[in-house]
PDB file of N, CA and C in Angstrom:
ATOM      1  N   UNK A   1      -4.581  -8.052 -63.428  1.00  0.00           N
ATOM      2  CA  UNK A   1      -4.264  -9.444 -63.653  1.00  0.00           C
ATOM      3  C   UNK A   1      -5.476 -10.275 -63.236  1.00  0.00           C
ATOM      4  N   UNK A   2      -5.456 -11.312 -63.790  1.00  0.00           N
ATOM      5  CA  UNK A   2      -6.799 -12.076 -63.698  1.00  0.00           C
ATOM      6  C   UNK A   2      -6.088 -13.285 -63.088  1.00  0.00           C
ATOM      7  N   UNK A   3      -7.215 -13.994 -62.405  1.00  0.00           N
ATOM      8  CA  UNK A   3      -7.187 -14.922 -61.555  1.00  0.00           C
ATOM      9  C   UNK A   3      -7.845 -16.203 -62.161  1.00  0.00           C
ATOM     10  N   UNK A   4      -7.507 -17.531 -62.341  1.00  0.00           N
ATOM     11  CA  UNK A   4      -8.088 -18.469 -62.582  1.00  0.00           C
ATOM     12  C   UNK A   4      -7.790 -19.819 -62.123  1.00  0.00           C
ATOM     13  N   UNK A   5      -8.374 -21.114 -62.044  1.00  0.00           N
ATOM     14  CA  UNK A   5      -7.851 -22.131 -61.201  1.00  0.00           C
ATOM     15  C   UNK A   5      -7.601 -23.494 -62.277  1.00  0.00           C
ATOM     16  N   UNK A   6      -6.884 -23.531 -61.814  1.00  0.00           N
ATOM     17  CA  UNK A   6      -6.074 -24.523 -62.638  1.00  0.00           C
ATOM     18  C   UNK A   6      -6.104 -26.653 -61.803  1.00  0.00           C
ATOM     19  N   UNK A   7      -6.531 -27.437 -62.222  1.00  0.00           N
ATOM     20  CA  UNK A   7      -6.481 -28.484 -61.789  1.00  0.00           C
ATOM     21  C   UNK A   7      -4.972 -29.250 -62.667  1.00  0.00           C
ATOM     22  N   UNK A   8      -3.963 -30.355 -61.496  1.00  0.00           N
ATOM     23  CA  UNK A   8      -3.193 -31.080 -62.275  1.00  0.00           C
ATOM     24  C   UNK A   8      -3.129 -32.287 -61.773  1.00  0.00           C
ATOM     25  N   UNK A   9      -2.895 -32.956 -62.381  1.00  0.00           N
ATOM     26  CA  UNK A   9      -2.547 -34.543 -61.809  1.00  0.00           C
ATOM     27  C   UNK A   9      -1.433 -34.360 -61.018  1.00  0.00           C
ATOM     28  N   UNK A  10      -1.327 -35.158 -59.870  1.00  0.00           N
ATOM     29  CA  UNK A  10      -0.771 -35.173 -58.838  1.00  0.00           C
ATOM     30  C   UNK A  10       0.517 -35.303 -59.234  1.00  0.00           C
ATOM     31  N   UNK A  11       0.880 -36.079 -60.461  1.00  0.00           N
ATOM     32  CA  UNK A  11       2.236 -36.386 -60.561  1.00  0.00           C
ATOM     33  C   UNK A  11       2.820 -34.896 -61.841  1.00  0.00           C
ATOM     34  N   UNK A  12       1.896 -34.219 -62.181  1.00  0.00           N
ATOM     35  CA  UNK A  12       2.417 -32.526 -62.740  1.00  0.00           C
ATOM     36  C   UNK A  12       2.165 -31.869 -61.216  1.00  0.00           C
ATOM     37  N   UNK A  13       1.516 -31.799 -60.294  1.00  0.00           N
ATOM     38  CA  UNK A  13       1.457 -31.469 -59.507  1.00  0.00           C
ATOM     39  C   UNK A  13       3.312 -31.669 -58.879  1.00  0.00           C
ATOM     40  N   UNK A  14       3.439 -32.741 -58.810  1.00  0.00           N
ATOM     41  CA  UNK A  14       4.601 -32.782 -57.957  1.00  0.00           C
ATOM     42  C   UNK A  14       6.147 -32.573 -58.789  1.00  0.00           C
ATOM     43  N   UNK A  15       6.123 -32.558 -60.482  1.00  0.00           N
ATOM     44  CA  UNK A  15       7.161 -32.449 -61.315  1.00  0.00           C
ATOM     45  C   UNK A  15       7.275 -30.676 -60.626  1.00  0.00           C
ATOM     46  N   UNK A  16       5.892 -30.219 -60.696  1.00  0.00           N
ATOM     47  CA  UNK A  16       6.471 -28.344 -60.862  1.00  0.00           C
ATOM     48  C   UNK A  16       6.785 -28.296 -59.666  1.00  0.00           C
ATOM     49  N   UNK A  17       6.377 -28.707 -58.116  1.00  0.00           N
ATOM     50  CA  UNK A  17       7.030 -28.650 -56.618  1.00  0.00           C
ATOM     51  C   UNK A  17       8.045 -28.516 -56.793  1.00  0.00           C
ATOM     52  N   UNK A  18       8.829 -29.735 -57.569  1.00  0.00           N
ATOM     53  CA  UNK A  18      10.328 -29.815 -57.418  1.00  0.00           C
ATOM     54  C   UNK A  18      10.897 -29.024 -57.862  1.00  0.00           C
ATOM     55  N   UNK A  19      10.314 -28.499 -59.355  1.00  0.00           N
ATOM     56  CA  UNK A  19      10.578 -27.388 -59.876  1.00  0.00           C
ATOM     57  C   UNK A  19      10.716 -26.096 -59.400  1.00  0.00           C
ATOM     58  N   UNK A  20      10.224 -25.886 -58.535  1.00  0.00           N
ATOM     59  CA  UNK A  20       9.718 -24.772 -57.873  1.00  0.00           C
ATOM     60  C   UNK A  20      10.493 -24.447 -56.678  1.00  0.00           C
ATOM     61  N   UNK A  21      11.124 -25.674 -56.296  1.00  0.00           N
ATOM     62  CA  UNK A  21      11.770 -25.930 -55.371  1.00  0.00           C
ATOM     63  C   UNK A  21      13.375 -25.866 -55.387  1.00  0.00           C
ATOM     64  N   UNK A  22      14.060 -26.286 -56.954  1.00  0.00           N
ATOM     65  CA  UNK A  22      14.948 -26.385 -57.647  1.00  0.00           C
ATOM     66  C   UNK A  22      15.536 -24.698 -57.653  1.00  0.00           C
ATOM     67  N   UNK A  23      14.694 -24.090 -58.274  1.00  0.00           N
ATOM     68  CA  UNK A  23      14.530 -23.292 -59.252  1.00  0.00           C
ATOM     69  C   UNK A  23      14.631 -21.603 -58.165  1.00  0.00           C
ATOM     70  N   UNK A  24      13.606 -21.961 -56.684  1.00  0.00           N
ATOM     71  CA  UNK A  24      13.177 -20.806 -56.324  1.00  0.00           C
ATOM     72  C   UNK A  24      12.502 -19.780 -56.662  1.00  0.00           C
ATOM     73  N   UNK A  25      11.688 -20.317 -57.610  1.00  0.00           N
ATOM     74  CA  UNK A  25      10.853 -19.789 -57.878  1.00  0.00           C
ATOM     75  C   UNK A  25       9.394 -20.316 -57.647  1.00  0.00           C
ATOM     76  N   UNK A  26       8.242 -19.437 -57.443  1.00  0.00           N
ATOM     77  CA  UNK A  26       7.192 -19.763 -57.251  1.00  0.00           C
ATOM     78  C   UNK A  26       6.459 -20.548 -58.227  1.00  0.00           C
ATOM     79  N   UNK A  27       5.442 -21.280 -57.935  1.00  0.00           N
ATOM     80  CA  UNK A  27       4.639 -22.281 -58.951  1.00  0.00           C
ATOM     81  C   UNK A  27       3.854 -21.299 -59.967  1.00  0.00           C
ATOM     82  N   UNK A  28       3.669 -20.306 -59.134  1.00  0.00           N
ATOM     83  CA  UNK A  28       2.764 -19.056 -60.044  1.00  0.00           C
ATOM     84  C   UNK A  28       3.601 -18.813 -61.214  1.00  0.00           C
ATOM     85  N   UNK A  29       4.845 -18.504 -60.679  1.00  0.00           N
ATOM     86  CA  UNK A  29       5.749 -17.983 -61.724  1.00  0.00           C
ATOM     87  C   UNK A  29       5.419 -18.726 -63.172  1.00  0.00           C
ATOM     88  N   UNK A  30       6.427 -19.995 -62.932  1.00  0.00           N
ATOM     89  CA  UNK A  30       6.254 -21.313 -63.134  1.00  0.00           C
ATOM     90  C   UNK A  30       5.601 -21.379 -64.390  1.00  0.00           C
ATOM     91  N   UNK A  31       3.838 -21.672 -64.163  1.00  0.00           N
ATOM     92  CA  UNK A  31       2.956 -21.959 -64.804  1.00  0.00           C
ATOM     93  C   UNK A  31       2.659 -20.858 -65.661  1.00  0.00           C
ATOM     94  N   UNK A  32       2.810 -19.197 -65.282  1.00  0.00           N
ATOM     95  CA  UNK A  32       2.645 -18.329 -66.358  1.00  0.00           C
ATOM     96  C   UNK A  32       3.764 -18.293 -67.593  1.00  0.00           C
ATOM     97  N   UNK A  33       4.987 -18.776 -66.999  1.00  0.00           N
ATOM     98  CA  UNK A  33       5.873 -18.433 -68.071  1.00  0.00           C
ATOM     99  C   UNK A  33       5.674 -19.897 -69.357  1.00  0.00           C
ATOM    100  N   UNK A  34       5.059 -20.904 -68.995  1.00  0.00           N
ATOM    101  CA  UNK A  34       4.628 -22.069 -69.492  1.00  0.00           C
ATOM    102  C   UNK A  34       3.649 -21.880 -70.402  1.00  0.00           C
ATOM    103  N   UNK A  35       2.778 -20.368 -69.715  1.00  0.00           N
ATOM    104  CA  UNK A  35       2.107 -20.432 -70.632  1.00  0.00           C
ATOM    105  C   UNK A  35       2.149 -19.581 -71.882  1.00  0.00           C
ATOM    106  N   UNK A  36       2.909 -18.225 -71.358  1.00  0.00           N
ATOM    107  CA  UNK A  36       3.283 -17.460 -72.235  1.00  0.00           C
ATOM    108  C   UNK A  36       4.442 -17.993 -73.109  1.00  0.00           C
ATOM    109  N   UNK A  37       4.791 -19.036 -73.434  1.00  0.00           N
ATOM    110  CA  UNK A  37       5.424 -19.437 -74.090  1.00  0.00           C
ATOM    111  C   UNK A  37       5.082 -20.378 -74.922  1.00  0.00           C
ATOM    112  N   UNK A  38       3.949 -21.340 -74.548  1.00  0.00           N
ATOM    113  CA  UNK A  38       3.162 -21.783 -74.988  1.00  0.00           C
ATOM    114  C   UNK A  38       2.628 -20.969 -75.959  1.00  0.00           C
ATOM    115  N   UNK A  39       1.740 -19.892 -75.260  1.00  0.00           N
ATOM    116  CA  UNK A  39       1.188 -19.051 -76.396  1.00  0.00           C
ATOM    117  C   UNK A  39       1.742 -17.972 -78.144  1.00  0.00           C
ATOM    118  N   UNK A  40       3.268 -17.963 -77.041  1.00  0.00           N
ATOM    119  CA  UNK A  40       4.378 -17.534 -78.324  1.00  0.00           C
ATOM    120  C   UNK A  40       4.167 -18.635 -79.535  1.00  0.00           C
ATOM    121  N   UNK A  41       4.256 -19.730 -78.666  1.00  0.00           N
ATOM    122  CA  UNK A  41       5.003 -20.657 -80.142  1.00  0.00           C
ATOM    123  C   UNK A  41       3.928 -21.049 -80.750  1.00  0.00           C
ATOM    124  N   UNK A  42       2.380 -20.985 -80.317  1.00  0.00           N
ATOM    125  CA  UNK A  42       1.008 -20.863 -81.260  1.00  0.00           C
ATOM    126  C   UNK A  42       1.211 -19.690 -82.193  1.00  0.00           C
ATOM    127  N   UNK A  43       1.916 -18.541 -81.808  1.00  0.00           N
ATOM    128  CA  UNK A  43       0.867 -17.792 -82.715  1.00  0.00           C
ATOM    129  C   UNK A  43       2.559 -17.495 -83.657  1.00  0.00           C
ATOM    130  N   UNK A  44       3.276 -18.034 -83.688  1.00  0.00           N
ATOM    131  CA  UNK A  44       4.696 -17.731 -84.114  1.00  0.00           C
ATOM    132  C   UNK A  44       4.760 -18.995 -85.053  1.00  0.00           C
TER     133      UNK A  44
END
């Protein structure tokens, strides 16, 4: 798995906290499944 850094505005910064917080799940989680889904609906 690869590692990379990600910058957000404070106020996406604090939507995924809550999220994260809501949810129990980690921000890591979070942001990969955002993206792999993201990436589904590009290539779909």
């Amino acid at each position: 798995m690869k590692r990379v850094s990600v910058r957000f505005a404070d106020q996406e910064h604090e939507g995924l906290a809550a999220l994260s917080e809501q949810t129990e799940r980690s921000l890591n989680d979070l942001i990969r499944e955002a993206v792999r889904q993201y990436l589904e609906k590009q290539a779909g």
